[in-house]
Amino acid sequence: MANERVTREIPIPGSVERSLLDEETIRRRVEELAAQISADYADRESLLLVGVLKGAFIFLADLARRLTIPHHVDFIALSSYNRGMVSTGAVRLIMDTRAPVTGRHILIVEDIVDTGHTLKYLMDTFHARQPASLRTCVLLSKPEQREIEVPIDYLGFEIPNVWVVGYGLDFADRYRTLPYIAVLKREAYE
Ligand code: IMP
């Protein structure tokens, strides 16, 4: 229908604070990351972007469409054992990639690094498969929360220790399709 508008998830009134990163700020940074990655991988063949579901699906879609070099896209799905919003550090593989990894240039695309356990698990898993190279591209990092040091080769933004939603990130599977990144108010989950 001509007049039908795309529906976007509307936050429960009062549950999210003003946006931490607005659409334009995210768009510009994703463009910069894509330009940097395109330059760095210009002379390499068979770049495989591995998006970590579900949180990275929007970031990966925007990033991949801005790359100017040939690449393939695949996904992996993980589940972390959480106590409420606190990670216990245990990670479980729910869905593996389909594409072969050995001998390829792998770029893991993740939404956010908090304690670092998830990214550490991914690094170990992919290292064992003997890729030609292995790097990470992460939209958000909460450095104050880190329990394990993990290498982030391409980083969007550092943020403080707050729970954020939108642009793929969720709280209890909600708010993923907000077009911006917002801080969830403590009252919404406490
Ligand atoms: P880590 O293993 O503690 O680094 O946690 C990484 C995972 O926790 C991410 O992939 C997210 O799924 C989730 N996570 C951590 N902080 C946030 C947040 O602020 N909003 C949404 N998800 C988060």
mmCIF file of C-alpha atoms and ligand atoms in Angstrom:
data_model
loop_
_atom_site.group_PDB
_atom_site.id
_atom_site.type_symbol
_atom_site.label_atom_id
_atom_site.label_comp_id
_atom_site.label_asym_id
_atom_site.label_seq_id
_atom_site.Cartn_x
_atom_site.Cartn_y
_atom_site.Cartn_z
ATOM 1 C CA MET A 1 0.000 0.000 0.000
ATOM 2 C CA ALA A 2 1.386 3.336 -1.063
ATOM 3 C CA ASN A 3 0.843 5.172 2.195
ATOM 4 C CA GLU A 4 1.820 2.361 4.504
ATOM 5 C CA ARG A 5 4.844 3.258 6.587
ATOM 6 C CA VAL A 6 7.515 0.866 7.777
ATOM 7 C CA THR A 7 6.654 0.022 11.357
ATOM 8 C CA ARG A 8 9.469 0.314 13.807
ATOM 9 C CA GLU A 9 9.386 -1.009 17.278
ATOM 10 C CA ILE A 10 8.194 1.641 19.672
ATOM 11 C CA PRO A 11 9.724 1.484 23.130
ATOM 12 C CA ILE A 12 7.477 1.001 26.109
ATOM 13 C CA PRO A 13 6.956 4.608 27.205
ATOM 14 C CA GLY A 14 9.556 5.556 29.775
ATOM 15 C CA SER A 15 11.604 2.341 29.464
ATOM 16 C CA VAL A 16 14.478 3.737 27.435
ATOM 17 C CA GLU A 17 16.436 6.890 28.016
ATOM 18 C CA ARG A 18 17.278 9.315 25.223
ATOM 19 C CA SER A 19 19.362 7.703 22.534
ATOM 20 C CA LEU A 20 23.027 7.175 23.361
ATOM 21 C CA LEU A 21 24.002 6.915 19.681
ATOM 22 C CA ASP A 22 21.643 8.333 17.077
ATOM 23 C CA GLU A 23 21.093 6.980 13.559
ATOM 24 C CA GLU A 24 23.374 9.490 11.874
ATOM 25 C CA THR A 25 26.254 8.893 14.308
ATOM 26 C CA ILE A 26 25.984 5.118 13.810
ATOM 27 C CA ARG A 27 25.742 5.459 10.021
ATOM 28 C CA ARG A 28 28.869 7.617 9.835
ATOM 29 C CA ARG A 29 30.922 5.267 12.033
ATOM 30 C CA VAL A 30 29.807 2.161 10.128
ATOM 31 C CA GLU A 31 30.864 3.909 6.915
ATOM 32 C CA GLU A 32 34.311 4.622 8.391
ATOM 33 C CA LEU A 33 34.714 1.029 9.563
ATOM 34 C CA ALA A 34 33.705 -0.288 6.133
ATOM 35 C CA ALA A 35 36.212 2.022 4.427
ATOM 36 C CA GLN A 36 38.991 0.882 6.764
ATOM 37 C CA ILE A 37 38.172 -2.809 6.300
ATOM 38 C CA SER A 38 37.913 -2.377 2.515
ATOM 39 C CA ALA A 39 41.379 -0.798 2.468
ATOM 40 C CA ASP A 40 42.947 -3.385 4.779
ATOM 41 C CA TYR A 41 41.586 -6.373 2.851
ATOM 42 C CA ALA A 42 42.010 -4.912 -0.636
ATOM 43 C CA ASP A 43 44.725 -7.357 -1.658
ATOM 44 C CA ARG A 44 43.342 -10.422 0.111
ATOM 45 C CA GLU A 45 41.045 -12.989 -1.343
ATOM 46 C CA SER A 46 38.088 -14.754 0.187
ATOM 47 C CA LEU A 47 37.064 -12.473 3.056
ATOM 48 C CA LEU A 48 34.332 -14.136 5.069
ATOM 49 C CA LEU A 49 32.274 -11.987 7.445
ATOM 50 C CA VAL A 50 30.890 -14.072 10.282
ATOM 51 C CA GLY A 51 28.003 -12.314 12.020
ATOM 52 C CA VAL A 52 27.116 -13.375 15.542
ATOM 53 C CA LEU A 53 23.361 -13.843 15.886
ATOM 54 C CA LYS A 54 21.146 -12.351 16.818
ATOM 55 C CA GLY A 55 22.640 -9.096 18.009
ATOM 56 C CA ALA A 56 24.919 -8.355 15.038
ATOM 57 C CA PHE A 57 22.371 -8.828 12.243
ATOM 58 C CA ILE A 58 21.681 -5.145 11.601
ATOM 59 C CA PHE A 59 25.283 -4.011 12.064
ATOM 60 C CA LEU A 60 26.498 -6.735 9.707
ATOM 61 C CA ALA A 61 23.873 -5.867 7.077
ATOM 62 C CA ASP A 62 24.865 -2.188 7.080
ATOM 63 C CA LEU A 63 28.607 -2.882 7.227
ATOM 64 C CA ALA A 64 28.594 -5.514 4.472
ATOM 65 C CA ARG A 65 26.664 -3.254 2.089
ATOM 66 C CA ARG A 66 29.274 -0.539 2.485
ATOM 67 C CA LEU A 67 32.291 -2.752 1.764
ATOM 68 C CA THR A 68 33.848 -2.101 -1.617
ATOM 69 C CA ILE A 69 35.727 -5.410 -1.771
ATOM 70 C CA PRO A 70 34.436 -8.897 -2.604
ATOM 71 C CA HIS A 71 33.293 -10.817 0.447
ATOM 72 C CA HIS A 72 30.964 -13.532 1.652
ATOM 73 C CA VAL A 73 28.616 -13.506 4.610
ATOM 74 C CA ASP A 74 27.853 -16.262 7.083
ATOM 75 C CA PHE A 75 26.413 -16.471 10.584
ATOM 76 C CA ILE A 76 26.988 -18.228 13.850
ATOM 77 C CA ALA A 77 24.556 -18.322 16.776
ATOM 78 C CA LEU A 78 25.619 -18.491 20.390
ATOM 79 C CA SER A 79 23.898 -18.502 23.689
ATOM 80 C CA SER A 80 25.508 -17.312 26.879
ATOM 81 C CA TYR A 81 24.391 -18.635 30.197
ATOM 82 C CA ASN A 82 23.250 -15.505 31.937
ATOM 83 C CA ARG A 83 22.082 -14.854 35.433
ATOM 84 C CA GLY A 84 19.712 -12.007 34.782
ATOM 85 C CA MET A 85 21.829 -9.566 32.838
ATOM 86 C CA VAL A 86 25.093 -10.830 34.255
ATOM 87 C CA SER A 87 27.101 -13.232 32.110
ATOM 88 C CA THR A 88 28.352 -16.379 33.817
ATOM 89 C CA GLY A 89 31.074 -16.674 31.204
ATOM 90 C CA ALA A 90 29.813 -19.977 29.777
ATOM 91 C CA VAL A 91 29.027 -19.902 26.057
ATOM 92 C CA ARG A 92 27.176 -22.508 23.976
ATOM 93 C CA LEU A 93 27.212 -22.921 20.202
ATOM 94 C CA ILE A 94 23.658 -23.090 18.838
ATOM 95 C CA MET A 95 24.281 -22.792 15.090
ATOM 96 C CA ASP A 96 27.603 -23.084 13.288
ATOM 97 C CA THR A 97 28.737 -21.443 10.045
ATOM 98 C CA ARG A 98 28.057 -23.282 6.796
ATOM 99 C CA ALA A 99 30.967 -21.910 4.816
ATOM 100 C CA PRO A 100 34.406 -23.524 5.122
ATOM 101 C CA VAL A 101 36.776 -21.525 7.321
ATOM 102 C CA THR A 102 40.174 -23.161 6.783
ATOM 103 C CA GLY A 103 42.481 -20.991 4.684
ATOM 104 C CA ARG A 104 40.089 -18.049 4.535
ATOM 105 C CA HIS A 105 40.295 -14.523 5.936
ATOM 106 C CA ILE A 106 37.739 -14.458 8.724
ATOM 107 C CA LEU A 107 36.282 -11.271 10.193
ATOM 108 C CA ILE A 108 34.024 -11.896 13.175
ATOM 109 C CA VAL A 109 31.287 -9.247 13.380
ATOM 110 C CA GLU A 110 29.878 -8.860 16.892
ATOM 111 C CA ASP A 111 27.431 -6.387 18.403
ATOM 112 C CA ILE A 112 28.998 -5.756 21.798
ATOM 113 C CA VAL A 113 31.847 -6.923 24.005
ATOM 114 C CA ASP A 114 31.084 -6.854 27.696
ATOM 115 C CA THR A 115 33.075 -9.327 29.864
ATOM 116 C CA GLY A 116 34.877 -10.654 26.764
ATOM 117 C CA HIS A 117 33.945 -14.323 27.296
ATOM 118 C CA THR A 118 31.850 -14.592 24.128
ATOM 119 C CA LEU A 119 34.509 -13.132 21.865
ATOM 120 C CA LYS A 120 37.195 -15.270 23.511
ATOM 121 C CA TYR A 121 35.115 -18.379 22.799
ATOM 122 C CA LEU A 122 34.721 -17.299 19.167
ATOM 123 C CA MET A 123 38.426 -16.571 18.737
ATOM 124 C CA ASP A 124 39.362 -19.997 20.142
ATOM 125 C CA THR A 125 36.745 -21.770 18.007
ATOM 126 C CA PHE A 126 37.890 -20.127 14.770
ATOM 127 C CA HIS A 127 41.617 -20.347 15.505
ATOM 128 C CA ALA A 128 41.245 -24.118 15.804
ATOM 129 C CA ARG A 129 39.895 -24.198 12.227
ATOM 130 C CA GLN A 130 43.094 -22.714 10.807
ATOM 131 C CA PRO A 131 41.879 -19.640 8.923
ATOM 132 C CA ALA A 132 44.341 -17.620 6.813
ATOM 133 C CA SER A 133 43.706 -14.725 9.216
ATOM 134 C CA LEU A 134 41.299 -13.923 12.019
ATOM 135 C CA ARG A 135 40.152 -10.455 13.076
ATOM 136 C CA THR A 136 37.241 -8.960 14.947
ATOM 137 C CA CYS A 137 34.898 -6.070 14.195
ATOM 138 C CA VAL A 138 32.777 -4.977 17.153
ATOM 139 C CA LEU A 139 30.211 -2.198 17.228
ATOM 140 C CA LEU A 140 30.273 -1.469 20.974
ATOM 141 C CA SER A 141 32.670 -2.151 23.818
ATOM 142 C CA LYS A 142 32.201 -1.721 27.567
ATOM 143 C CA PRO A 143 35.835 -1.700 28.720
ATOM 144 C CA GLU A 144 34.978 -1.322 32.429
ATOM 145 C CA GLN A 145 33.325 -4.743 32.372
ATOM 146 C CA ARG A 146 36.153 -6.733 30.843
ATOM 147 C CA GLU A 147 37.156 -9.978 32.579
ATOM 148 C CA ILE A 148 39.262 -11.385 29.724
ATOM 149 C CA GLU A 149 41.315 -9.313 27.317
ATOM 150 C CA VAL A 150 40.196 -9.912 23.752
ATOM 151 C CA PRO A 151 41.519 -8.289 20.577
ATOM 152 C CA ILE A 152 39.149 -5.857 18.874
ATOM 153 C CA ASP A 153 40.617 -4.914 15.502
ATOM 154 C CA TYR A 154 37.782 -2.644 14.359
ATOM 155 C CA LEU A 155 35.697 -0.912 17.032
ATOM 156 C CA GLY A 156 32.655 1.302 16.560
ATOM 157 C CA PHE A 157 32.280 2.948 19.962
ATOM 158 C CA GLU A 158 33.343 2.587 23.575
ATOM 159 C CA ILE A 159 30.409 2.999 25.934
ATOM 160 C CA PRO A 160 30.004 3.136 29.720
ATOM 161 C CA ASN A 161 28.671 0.260 31.778
ATOM 162 C CA VAL A 162 24.963 0.596 30.937
ATOM 163 C CA TRP A 163 22.510 -1.807 29.291
ATOM 164 C CA VAL A 164 21.893 -0.672 25.721
ATOM 165 C CA VAL A 165 19.215 -1.694 23.228
ATOM 166 C CA GLY A 166 18.421 -1.054 19.581
ATOM 167 C CA TYR A 167 20.259 -1.489 16.265
ATOM 168 C CA GLY A 168 20.196 -5.268 16.815
ATOM 169 C CA LEU A 169 20.760 -5.255 20.581
ATOM 170 C CA ASP A 170 18.015 -6.499 22.838
ATOM 171 C CA PHE A 171 16.671 -6.835 26.304
ATOM 172 C CA ALA A 172 14.700 -10.113 26.606
ATOM 173 C CA ASP A 173 14.502 -10.148 22.779
ATOM 174 C CA ARG A 174 12.880 -6.721 22.635
ATOM 175 C CA TYR A 175 13.952 -3.399 21.110
ATOM 176 C CA ARG A 176 16.219 -4.961 18.433
ATOM 177 C CA THR A 177 14.671 -2.933 15.624
ATOM 178 C CA LEU A 178 14.947 0.492 17.208
ATOM 179 C CA PRO A 179 16.944 2.452 14.612
ATOM 180 C CA TYR A 180 19.192 4.061 17.250
ATOM 181 C CA ILE A 181 21.028 2.787 20.347
ATOM 182 C CA ALA A 182 19.437 3.734 23.648
ATOM 183 C CA VAL A 183 20.108 3.101 27.302
ATOM 184 C CA LEU A 184 17.524 0.933 29.012
ATOM 185 C CA LYS A 185 16.372 2.543 32.248
ATOM 186 C CA ARG A 186 17.237 0.564 35.353
ATOM 187 C CA GLU A 187 13.543 0.610 36.388
ATOM 188 C CA ALA A 188 12.772 -1.414 33.248
ATOM 189 C CA TYR A 189 14.641 -4.458 34.514
ATOM 190 C CA GLU A 190 15.132 -4.056 38.245
HETATM 191 P P1 IMP B 1 30.308 -10.957 27.014
HETATM 192 O O1 IMP B 1 30.516 -12.409 26.759
HETATM 193 O O2 IMP B 1 30.121 -10.657 28.492
HETATM 194 O O3 IMP B 1 31.344 -10.062 26.378
HETATM 195 O O4 IMP B 1 28.897 -10.582 26.444
HETATM 196 C C1 IMP B 1 28.624 -10.442 25.131
HETATM 197 C C2 IMP B 1 27.161 -10.614 24.878
HETATM 198 O O5 IMP B 1 26.328 -10.117 25.966
HETATM 199 C C3 IMP B 1 26.763 -9.791 23.687
HETATM 200 O O6 IMP B 1 26.943 -10.507 22.483
HETATM 201 C C4 IMP B 1 25.319 -9.471 23.973
HETATM 202 O O7 IMP B 1 24.503 -10.524 23.515
HETATM 203 C C5 IMP B 1 25.216 -9.407 25.466
HETATM 204 N N1 IMP B 1 25.262 -8.026 25.991
HETATM 205 C C6 IMP B 1 26.193 -7.493 26.800
HETATM 206 N N2 IMP B 1 25.902 -6.218 27.098
HETATM 207 C C7 IMP B 1 24.759 -5.916 26.444
HETATM 208 C C8 IMP B 1 23.947 -4.721 26.348
HETATM 209 O O8 IMP B 1 24.220 -3.647 26.919
HETATM 210 N N3 IMP B 1 22.830 -4.826 25.571
HETATM 211 C C9 IMP B 1 22.484 -5.960 24.914
HETATM 212 N N4 IMP B 1 23.221 -7.087 24.962
HETATM 213 C C10 IMP B 1 24.351 -7.079 25.726
#
